[in-house]
CSV table of C-alpha atoms and ligand atoms in Angstrom, one decimal:
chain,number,residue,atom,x,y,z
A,120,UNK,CA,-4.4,-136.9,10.3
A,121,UNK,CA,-7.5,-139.0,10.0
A,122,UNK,CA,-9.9,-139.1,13.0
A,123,UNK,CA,-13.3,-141.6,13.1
A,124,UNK,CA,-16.2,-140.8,15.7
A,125,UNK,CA,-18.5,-143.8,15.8
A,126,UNK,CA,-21.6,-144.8,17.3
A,127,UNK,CA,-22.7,-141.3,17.6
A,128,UNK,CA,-26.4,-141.1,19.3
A,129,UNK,CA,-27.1,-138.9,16.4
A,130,UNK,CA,-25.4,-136.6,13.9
A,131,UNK,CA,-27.2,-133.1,13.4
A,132,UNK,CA,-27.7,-131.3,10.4
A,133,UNK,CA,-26.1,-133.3,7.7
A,134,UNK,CA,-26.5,-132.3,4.3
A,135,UNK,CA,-25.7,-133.5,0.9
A,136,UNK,CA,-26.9,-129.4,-0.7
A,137,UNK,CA,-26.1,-126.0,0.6
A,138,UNK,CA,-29.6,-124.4,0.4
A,139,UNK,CA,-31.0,-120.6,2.9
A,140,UNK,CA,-33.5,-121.8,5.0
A,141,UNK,CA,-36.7,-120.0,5.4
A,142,UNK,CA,-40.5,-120.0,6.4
A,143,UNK,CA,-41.2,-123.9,6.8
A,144,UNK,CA,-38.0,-125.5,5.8
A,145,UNK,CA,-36.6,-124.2,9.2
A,146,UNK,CA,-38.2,-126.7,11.1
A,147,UNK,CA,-36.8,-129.5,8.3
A,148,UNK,CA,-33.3,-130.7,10.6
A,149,UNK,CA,-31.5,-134.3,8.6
A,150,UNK,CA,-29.9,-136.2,11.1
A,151,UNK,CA,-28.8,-139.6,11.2
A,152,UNK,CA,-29.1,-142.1,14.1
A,153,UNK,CA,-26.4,-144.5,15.1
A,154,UNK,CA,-23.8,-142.6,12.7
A,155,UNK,CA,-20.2,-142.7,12.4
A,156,UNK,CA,-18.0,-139.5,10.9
A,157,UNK,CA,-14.8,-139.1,9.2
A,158,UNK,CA,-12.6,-136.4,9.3
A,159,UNK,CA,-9.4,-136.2,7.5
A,160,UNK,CA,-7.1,-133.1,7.5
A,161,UNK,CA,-9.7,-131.1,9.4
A,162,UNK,CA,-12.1,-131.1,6.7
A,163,UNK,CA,-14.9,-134.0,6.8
A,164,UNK,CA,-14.3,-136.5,4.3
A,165,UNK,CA,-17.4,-139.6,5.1
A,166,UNK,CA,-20.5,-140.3,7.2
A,167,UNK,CA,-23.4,-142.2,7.2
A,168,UNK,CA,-25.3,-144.6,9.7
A,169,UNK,CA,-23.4,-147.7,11.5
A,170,UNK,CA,-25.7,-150.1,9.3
A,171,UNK,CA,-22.7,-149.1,6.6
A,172,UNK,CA,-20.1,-148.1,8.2
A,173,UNK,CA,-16.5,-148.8,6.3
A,174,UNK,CA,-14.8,-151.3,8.0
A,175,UNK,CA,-11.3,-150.4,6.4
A,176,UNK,CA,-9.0,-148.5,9.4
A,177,UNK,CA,-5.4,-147.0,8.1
A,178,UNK,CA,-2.9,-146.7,11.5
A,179,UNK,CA,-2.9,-143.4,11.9
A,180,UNK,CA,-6.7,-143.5,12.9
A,181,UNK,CA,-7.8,-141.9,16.1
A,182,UNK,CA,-11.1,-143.7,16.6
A,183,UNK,CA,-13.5,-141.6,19.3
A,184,UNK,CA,-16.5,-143.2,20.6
A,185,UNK,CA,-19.5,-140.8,20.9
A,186,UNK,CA,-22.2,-143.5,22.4
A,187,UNK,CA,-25.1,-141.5,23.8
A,188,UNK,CA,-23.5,-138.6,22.2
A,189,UNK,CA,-25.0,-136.4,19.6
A,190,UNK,CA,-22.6,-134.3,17.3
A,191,UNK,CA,-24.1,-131.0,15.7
A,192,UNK,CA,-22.4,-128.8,13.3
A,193,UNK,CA,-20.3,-125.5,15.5
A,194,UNK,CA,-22.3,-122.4,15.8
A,195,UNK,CA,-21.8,-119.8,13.2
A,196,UNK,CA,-22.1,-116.8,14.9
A,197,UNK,CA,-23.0,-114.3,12.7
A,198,UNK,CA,-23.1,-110.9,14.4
A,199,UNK,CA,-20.5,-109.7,17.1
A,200,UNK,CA,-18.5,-106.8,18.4
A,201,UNK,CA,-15.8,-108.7,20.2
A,202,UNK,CA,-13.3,-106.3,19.8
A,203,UNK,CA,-13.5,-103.3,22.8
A,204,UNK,CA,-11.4,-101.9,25.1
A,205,UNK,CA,-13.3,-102.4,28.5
A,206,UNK,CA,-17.1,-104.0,29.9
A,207,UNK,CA,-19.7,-101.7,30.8
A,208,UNK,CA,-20.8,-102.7,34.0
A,209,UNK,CA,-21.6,-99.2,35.5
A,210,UNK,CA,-24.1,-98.7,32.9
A,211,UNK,CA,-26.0,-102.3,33.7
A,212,UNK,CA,-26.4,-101.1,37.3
A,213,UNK,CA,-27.7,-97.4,36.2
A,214,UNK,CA,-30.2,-99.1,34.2
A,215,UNK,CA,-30.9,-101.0,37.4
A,216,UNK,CA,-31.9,-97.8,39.2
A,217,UNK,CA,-34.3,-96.7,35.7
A,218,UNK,CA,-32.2,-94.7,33.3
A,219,UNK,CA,-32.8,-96.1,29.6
A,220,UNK,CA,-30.4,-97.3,26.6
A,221,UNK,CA,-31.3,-93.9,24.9
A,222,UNK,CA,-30.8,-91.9,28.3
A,223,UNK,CA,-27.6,-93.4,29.0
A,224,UNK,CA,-26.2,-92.9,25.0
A,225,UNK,CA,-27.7,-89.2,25.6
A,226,UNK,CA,-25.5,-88.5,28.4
A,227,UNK,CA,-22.0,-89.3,26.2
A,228,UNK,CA,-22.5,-93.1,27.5
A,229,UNK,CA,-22.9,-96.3,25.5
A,230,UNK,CA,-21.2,-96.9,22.5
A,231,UNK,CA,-19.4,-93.2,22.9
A,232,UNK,CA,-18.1,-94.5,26.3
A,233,UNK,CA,-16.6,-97.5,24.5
A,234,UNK,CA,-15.3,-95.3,21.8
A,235,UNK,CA,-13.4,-93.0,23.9
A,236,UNK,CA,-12.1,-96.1,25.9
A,237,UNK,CA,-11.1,-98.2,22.5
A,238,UNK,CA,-9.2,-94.8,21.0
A,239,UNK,CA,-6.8,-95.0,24.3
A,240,UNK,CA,-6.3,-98.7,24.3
A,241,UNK,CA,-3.6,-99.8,22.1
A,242,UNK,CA,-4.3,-102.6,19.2
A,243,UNK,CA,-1.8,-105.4,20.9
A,244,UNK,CA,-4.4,-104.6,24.3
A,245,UNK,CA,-7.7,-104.9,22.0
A,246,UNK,CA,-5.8,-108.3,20.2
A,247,UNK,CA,-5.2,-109.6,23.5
A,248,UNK,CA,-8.8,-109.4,25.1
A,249,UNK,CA,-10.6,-109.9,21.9
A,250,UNK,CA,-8.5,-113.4,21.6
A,251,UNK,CA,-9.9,-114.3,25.3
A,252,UNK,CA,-13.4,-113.9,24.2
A,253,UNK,CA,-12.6,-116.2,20.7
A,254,UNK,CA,-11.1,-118.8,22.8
A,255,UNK,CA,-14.3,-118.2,25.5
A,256,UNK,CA,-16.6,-118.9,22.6
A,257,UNK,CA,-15.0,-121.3,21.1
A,258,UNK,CA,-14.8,-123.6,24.0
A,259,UNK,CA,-19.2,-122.3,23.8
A,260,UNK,CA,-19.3,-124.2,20.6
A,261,UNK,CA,-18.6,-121.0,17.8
A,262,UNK,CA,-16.6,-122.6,15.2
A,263,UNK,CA,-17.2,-119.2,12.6
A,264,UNK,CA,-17.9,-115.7,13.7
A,265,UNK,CA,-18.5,-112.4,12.1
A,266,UNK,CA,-16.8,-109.5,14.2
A,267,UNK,CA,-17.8,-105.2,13.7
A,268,UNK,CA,-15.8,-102.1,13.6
A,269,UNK,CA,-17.8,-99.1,15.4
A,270,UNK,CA,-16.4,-98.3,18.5
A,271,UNK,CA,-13.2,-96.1,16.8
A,272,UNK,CA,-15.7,-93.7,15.5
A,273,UNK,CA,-12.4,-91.9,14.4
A,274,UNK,CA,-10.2,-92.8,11.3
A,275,UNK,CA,-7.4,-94.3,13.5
A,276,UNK,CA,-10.0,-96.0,15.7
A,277,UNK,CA,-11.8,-97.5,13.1
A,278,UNK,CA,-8.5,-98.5,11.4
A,279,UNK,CA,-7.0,-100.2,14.3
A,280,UNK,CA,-10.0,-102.1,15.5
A,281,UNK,CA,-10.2,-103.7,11.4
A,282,UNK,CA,-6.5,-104.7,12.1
A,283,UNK,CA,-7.3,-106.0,15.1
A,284,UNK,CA,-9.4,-108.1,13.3
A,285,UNK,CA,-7.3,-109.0,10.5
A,286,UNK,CA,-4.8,-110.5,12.9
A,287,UNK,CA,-7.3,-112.4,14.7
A,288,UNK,CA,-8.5,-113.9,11.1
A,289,UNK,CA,-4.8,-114.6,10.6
A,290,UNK,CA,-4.6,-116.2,14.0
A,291,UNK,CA,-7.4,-118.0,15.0
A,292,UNK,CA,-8.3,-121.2,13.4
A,293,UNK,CA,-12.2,-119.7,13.6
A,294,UNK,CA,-13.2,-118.7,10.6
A,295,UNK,CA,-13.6,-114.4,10.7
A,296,UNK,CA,-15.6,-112.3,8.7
A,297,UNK,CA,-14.9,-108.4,9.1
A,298,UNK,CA,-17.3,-105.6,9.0
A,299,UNK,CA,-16.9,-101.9,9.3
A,300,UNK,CA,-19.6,-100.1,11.6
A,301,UNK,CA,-17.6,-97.1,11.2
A,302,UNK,CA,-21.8,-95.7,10.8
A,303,UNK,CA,-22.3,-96.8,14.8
A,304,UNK,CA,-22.8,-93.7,16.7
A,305,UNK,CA,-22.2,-89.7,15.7
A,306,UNK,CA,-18.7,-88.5,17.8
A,307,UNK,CA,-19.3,-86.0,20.0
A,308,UNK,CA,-17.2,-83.8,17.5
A,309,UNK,CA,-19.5,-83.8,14.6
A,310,UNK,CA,-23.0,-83.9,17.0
A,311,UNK,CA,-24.2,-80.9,14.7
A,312,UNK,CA,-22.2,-81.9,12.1
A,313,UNK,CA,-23.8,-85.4,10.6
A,314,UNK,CA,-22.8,-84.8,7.4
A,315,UNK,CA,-19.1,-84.1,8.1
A,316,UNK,CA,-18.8,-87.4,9.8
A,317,UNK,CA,-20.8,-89.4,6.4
A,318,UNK,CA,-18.2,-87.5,4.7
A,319,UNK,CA,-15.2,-88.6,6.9
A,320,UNK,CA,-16.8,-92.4,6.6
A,321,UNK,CA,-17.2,-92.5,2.8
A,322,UNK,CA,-13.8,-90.0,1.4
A,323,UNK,CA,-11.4,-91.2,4.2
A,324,UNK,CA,-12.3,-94.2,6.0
A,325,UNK,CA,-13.5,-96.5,3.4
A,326,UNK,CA,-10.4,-95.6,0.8
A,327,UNK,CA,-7.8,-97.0,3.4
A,328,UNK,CA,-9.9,-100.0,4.6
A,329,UNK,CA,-10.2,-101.6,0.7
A,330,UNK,CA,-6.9,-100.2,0.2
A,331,UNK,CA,-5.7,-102.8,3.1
A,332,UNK,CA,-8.5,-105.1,2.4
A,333,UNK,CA,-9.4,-104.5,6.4
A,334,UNK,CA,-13.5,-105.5,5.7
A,335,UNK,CA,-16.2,-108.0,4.2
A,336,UNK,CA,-19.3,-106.4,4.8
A,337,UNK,CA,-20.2,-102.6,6.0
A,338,UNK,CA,-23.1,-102.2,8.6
A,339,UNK,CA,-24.8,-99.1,9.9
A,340,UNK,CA,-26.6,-98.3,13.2
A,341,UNK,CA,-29.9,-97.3,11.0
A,342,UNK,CA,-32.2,-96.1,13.8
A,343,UNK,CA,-34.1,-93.0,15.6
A,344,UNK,CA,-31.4,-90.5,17.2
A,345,UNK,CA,-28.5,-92.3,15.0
A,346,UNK,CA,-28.3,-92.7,11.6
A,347,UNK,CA,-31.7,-92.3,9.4
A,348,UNK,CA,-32.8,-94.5,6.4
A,349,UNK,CA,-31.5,-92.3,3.9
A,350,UNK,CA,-27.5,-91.9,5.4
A,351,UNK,CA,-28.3,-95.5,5.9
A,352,UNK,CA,-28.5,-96.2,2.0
A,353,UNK,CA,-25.6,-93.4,0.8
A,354,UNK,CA,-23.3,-94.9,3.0
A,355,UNK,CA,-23.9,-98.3,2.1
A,356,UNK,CA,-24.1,-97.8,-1.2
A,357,UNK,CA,-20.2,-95.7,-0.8
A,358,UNK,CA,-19.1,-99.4,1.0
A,359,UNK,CA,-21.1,-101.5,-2.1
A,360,UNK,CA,-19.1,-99.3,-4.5
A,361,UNK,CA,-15.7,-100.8,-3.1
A,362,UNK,CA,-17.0,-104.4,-3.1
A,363,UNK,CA,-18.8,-104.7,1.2
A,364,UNK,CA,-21.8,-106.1,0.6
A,365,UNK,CA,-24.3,-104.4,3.7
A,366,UNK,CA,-25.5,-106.3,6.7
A,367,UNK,CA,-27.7,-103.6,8.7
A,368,UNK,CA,-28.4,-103.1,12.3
A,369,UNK,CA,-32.6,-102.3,11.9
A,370,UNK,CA,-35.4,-102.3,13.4
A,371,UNK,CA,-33.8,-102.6,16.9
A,372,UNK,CA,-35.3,-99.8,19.3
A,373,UNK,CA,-38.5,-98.4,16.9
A,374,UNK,CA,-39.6,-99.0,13.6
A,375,UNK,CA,-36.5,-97.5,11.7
A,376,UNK,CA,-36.8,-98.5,8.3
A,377,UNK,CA,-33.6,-100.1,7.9
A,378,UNK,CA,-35.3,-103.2,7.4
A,379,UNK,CA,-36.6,-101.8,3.9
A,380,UNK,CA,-33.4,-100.2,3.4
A,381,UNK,CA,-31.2,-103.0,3.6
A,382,UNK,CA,-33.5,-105.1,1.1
A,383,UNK,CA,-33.6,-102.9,-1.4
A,384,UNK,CA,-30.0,-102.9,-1.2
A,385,UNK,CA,-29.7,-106.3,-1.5
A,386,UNK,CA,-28.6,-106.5,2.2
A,387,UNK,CA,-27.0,-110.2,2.9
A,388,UNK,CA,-28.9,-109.4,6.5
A,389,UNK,CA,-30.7,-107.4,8.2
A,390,UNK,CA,-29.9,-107.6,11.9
A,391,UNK,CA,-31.8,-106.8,15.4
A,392,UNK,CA,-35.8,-106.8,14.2
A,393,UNK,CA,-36.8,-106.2,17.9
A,394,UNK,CA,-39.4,-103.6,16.4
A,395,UNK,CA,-41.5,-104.9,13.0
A,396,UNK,CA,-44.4,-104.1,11.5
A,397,UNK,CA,-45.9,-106.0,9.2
A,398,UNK,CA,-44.7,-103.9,6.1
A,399,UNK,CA,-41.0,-104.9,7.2
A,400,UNK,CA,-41.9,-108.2,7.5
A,401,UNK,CA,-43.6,-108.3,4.2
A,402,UNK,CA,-40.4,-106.8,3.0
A,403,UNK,CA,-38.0,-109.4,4.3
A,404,UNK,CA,-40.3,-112.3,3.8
A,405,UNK,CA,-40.1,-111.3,-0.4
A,406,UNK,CA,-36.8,-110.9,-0.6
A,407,UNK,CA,-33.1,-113.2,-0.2
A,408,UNK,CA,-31.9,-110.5,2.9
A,409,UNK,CA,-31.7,-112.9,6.4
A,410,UNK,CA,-33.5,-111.4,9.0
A,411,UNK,CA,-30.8,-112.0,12.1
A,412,UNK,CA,-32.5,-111.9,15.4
A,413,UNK,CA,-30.4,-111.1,18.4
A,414,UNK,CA,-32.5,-112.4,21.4
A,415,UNK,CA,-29.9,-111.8,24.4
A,416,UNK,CA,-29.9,-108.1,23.3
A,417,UNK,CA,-33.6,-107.7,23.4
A,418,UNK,CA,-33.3,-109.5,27.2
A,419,UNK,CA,-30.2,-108.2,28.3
A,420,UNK,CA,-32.2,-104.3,27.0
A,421,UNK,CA,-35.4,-105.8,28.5
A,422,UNK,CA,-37.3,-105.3,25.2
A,423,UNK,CA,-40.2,-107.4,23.7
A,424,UNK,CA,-38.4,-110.6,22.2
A,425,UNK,CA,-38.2,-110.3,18.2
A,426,UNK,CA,-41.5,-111.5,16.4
A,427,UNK,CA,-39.7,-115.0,15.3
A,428,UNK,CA,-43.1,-117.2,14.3
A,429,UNK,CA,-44.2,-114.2,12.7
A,430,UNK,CA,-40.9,-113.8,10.5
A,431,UNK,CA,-41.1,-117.8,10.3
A,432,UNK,CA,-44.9,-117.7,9.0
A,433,UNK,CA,-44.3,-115.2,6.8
A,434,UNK,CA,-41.8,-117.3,5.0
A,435,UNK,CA,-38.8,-115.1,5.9
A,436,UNK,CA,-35.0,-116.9,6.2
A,437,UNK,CA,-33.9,-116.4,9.9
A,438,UNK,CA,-30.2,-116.7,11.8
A,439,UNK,CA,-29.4,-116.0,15.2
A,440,UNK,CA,-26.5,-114.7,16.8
A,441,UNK,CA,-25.3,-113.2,20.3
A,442,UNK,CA,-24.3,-109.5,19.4
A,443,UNK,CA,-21.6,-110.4,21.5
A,444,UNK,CA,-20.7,-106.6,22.8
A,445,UNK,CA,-20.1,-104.4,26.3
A,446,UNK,CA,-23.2,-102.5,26.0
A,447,UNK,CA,-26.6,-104.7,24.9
A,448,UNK,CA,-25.0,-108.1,25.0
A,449,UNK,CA,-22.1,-109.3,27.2
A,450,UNK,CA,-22.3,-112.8,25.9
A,451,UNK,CA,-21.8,-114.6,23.2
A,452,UNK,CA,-22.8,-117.6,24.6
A,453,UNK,CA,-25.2,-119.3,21.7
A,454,UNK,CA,-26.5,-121.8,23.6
A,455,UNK,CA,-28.1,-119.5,25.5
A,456,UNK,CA,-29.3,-117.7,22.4
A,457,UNK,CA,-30.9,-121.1,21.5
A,458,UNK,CA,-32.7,-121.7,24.5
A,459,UNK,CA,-33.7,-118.2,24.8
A,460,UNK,CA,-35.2,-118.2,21.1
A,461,UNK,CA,-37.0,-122.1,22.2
A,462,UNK,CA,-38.8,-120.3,25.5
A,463,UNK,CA,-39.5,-116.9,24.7
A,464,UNK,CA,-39.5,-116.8,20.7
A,465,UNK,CA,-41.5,-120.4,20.6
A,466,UNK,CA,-38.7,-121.3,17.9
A,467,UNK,CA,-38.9,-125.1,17.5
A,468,UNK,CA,-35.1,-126.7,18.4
A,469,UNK,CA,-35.2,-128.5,14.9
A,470,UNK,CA,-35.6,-124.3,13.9
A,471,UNK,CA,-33.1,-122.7,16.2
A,472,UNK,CA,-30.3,-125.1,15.3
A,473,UNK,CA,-30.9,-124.7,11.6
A,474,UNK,CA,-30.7,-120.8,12.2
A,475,UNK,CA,-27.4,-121.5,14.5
A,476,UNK,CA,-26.3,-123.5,11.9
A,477,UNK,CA,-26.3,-123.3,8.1
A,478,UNK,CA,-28.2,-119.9,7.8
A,479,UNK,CA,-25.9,-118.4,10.7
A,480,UNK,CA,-23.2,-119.7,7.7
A,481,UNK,CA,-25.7,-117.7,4.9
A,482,UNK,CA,-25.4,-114.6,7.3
A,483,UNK,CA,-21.4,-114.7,6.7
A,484,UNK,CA,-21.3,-116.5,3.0
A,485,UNK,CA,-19.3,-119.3,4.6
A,486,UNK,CA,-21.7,-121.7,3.6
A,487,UNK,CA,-19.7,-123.4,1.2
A,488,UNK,CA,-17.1,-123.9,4.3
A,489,UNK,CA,-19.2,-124.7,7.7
A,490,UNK,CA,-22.8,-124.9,8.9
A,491,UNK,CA,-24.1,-128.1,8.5
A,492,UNK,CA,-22.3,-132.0,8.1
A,493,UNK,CA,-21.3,-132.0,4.7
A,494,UNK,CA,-18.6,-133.7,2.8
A,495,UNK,CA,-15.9,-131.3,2.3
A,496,UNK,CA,-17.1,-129.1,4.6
A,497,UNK,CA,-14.4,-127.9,7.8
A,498,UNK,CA,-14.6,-130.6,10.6
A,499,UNK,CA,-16.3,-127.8,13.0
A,500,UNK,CA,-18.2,-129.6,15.3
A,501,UNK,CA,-19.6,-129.8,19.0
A,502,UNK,CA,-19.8,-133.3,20.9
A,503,UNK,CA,-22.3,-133.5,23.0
A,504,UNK,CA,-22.1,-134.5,26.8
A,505,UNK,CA,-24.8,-137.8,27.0
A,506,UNK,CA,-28.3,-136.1,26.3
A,507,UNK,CA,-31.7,-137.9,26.2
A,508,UNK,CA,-32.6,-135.9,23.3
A,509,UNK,CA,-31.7,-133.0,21.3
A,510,UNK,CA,-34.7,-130.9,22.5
A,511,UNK,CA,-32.5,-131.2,25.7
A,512,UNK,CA,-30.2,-128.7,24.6
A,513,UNK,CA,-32.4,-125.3,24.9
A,514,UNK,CA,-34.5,-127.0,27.8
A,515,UNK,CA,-31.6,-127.3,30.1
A,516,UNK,CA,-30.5,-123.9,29.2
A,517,UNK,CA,-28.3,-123.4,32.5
A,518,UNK,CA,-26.3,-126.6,32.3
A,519,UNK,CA,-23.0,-126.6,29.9
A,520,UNK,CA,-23.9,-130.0,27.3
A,521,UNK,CA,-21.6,-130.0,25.8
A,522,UNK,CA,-18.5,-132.1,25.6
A,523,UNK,CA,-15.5,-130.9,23.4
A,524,UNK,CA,-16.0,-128.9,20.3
A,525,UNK,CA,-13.9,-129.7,16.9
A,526,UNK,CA,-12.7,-126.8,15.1
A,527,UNK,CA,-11.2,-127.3,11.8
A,528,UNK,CA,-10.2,-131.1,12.8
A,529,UNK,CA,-8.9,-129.9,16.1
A,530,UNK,CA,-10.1,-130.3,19.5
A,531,UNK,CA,-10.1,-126.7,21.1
B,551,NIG,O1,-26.0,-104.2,18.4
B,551,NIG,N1,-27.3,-101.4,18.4
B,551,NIG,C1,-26.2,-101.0,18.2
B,551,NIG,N2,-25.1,-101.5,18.6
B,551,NIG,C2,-24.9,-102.5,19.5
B,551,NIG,C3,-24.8,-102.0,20.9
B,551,NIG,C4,-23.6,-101.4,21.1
B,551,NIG,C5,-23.3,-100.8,22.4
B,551,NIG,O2,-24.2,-100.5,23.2
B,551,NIG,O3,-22.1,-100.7,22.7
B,551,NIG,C6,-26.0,-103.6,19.4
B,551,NIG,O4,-26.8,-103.8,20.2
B,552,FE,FE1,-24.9,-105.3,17.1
């Protein structure tokens, strides 16, 4: 199957090199005007501007034209909990009347409300809404998508949310990447107890999940009242040991540490950053760990924005992602995260696309697969609606731009 797009108003992001963005290079987006794009067998095979385009058409060519249109790479969302039993609504509205994240996770809410919902919903239940909110954010313009363990909090919990999401990796012609947050929150059954839980994690949950190969990455909630620094680093390390490389939640509600945690680790990202000072960012700026900033969560928590120029200036490589969950961030809609990192981060919308893009692709080490137009890369793309400009996209942050979106040479 061989499909041609031509006179496309511009094509985003192409690339002939896979190379991290970071510090200046962000704002560096290669685009062609006037382009054409070939995609054969869902994988892109040819493009280049109109001035050169090949003239030579087999019969099974479906030709699209994409005048006024501007094509970008698919999103590559690189930090989501998709998979839960139920939304949180009740919480949203009591944070309304004044209580806080921590007052509400103090009182057995937040993620130990979603736990004890997830351990009485079944796995076919979680498979079926978690398969909604792919196909939601799909049609949204996510074309790759990393998705966490952590609300089992239990061995069979933890277990049957990683199937969950093995089956949607089977399923879904998204491309998946697994980690276990099994490190999310304390049960209420090992409150006094934090060692016994670390113990459960690293002798009986992480055995069974390499022995069914159910993760790619291990994460843990490294912040004040959850897990500290130091059962931040033994438990990644007891993940490293079977082969999941960490990707941290730090730095989200106070100055935690887990920034400096997850790079001396060798973290592939470091996750949140709401709360830096300039030691982390020192840290992260010397060091090949992705600092993932999570805008929606900071707005949906009404928190200060994370520091993005200062991450930027410091010569730090950035991704964004939604955080797609019930409790800080019920959408994973990343056009919004776009727009919202263009007005209240000052990100550039050469520099949000790029960290949407190929370093959302870094986050998940698909970047030899997605992220940017490259030959041989997956035809994952999003077609524009007819846009003056591609500043346009984060400016007219309520309006849906976009068109169709391509993933892996099919229109979803
Ligand atoms: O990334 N910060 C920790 N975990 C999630 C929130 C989970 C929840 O509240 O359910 C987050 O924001
Ligand atoms: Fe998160």
């Amino acid at each position: 199957m061989r499909i041609e797009i031509v006179n496309i108003k511009k094509l985003i992001n192409t690339r002939n090199e896979n190379k991290l963005l970071r510090g200046k290079e962000l704002a560096e987006l290669p685009c062609i005007e006037n382009a054409y794009l070939i995609i054969e067998d869902g994988m892109i095979v040819d493009f280049g501007s109109m001035d050169v385009h090949p003239s030579s058409l087999s019969t099974s060519l479906t030709t699209i034209d994409a005048s006024d249109k501007f094509i970008l790479p698919a999103w590559c969302d690189s930090h989501t909990h998709i998979v839960f039993a139920a939304s949180r609504e009740e919480e949203f509205v009591d944070k309304i009347k004044g209580l806080s994240y921590a007052d509400i996770a103090a009182r057995g809410g937040g993620i130990l409300n979603s736990a004890r919902k997830l351990n009485d919903a079944s796995e076919d239940e979680l498979f079926s809404s978690a398969w909604k909110r792919i196909i939601e954010v799909s049609k949204l313009g996510t074309g790759a998508i990393e998705i966490k363990s952590g609300y089992g909090l239990s061995i069979e919990g933890e277990l049957k949310m990683l199937r969950v999401i093995k089956r949607l990796k089977e399923q879904s012609k998204l491309l998946i990447k697994a980690t276990f947050l099994g490190a999310h929150s304390f049960p209420v059954e090992y409150k006094e107890n934090h060692q016994g839980y670390i113990d459960l994690i690293i002798n009986e949950m992480l055995p069974e999940i390499a022995k069914e190969k159910l993760a790619d990455y291990i994460d843990v909630f490294c912040e004040t009242g959850f897990f500290s620094p130091e059962e931040t680093e033994t438990i990644c390390r007891a993940g490293m040991n079977y082969g999941l490389k960490p990707k941290i939640h730090a730095n989200q509600l106070s100055l935690s540490g887990g920034t400096q945690v997850g790079v001396k680790l060798g973290a592939v990202s470091v996750d949140h950053l709401e709360t830096m000072d300039d030691d982390a960012i020192a840290a992260l700026a010397s060091s090949n760990t992705i600092g993932t900033l999570l805008p929606t969560a900071a707005f949906f928590l009404r928190m200060p924005f994370q520091p993005a120029r200062a991450l930027i200036d410091a010569g730090c490589a950035i991704a964004l992602a939604t955080d797609y969950n019930p409790g800080s961030s019920p959408s994973g809609n990343m056009n919004l995260v776009n727009a919202m990192s263009c007005i209240q981060m000052k990100m550039l919308p050469e520099e949000v696309i790029n960290a949407s893009t190929i370093n959302g692709a870094f986050a998940m080490e698909l970047e030899n697969e997605v992220g940017s137009i490259m030959v041989g890369k997956k035809a994952n793309l999003i077609l524009t609606k007819s846009i003056p400009s591609l500043a346009y996209l984060p400016y007219a942050f309520g309006s849906d731009l976009i068109d169709r979106v391509m993933i892996g040479g099919e229109w979803v």
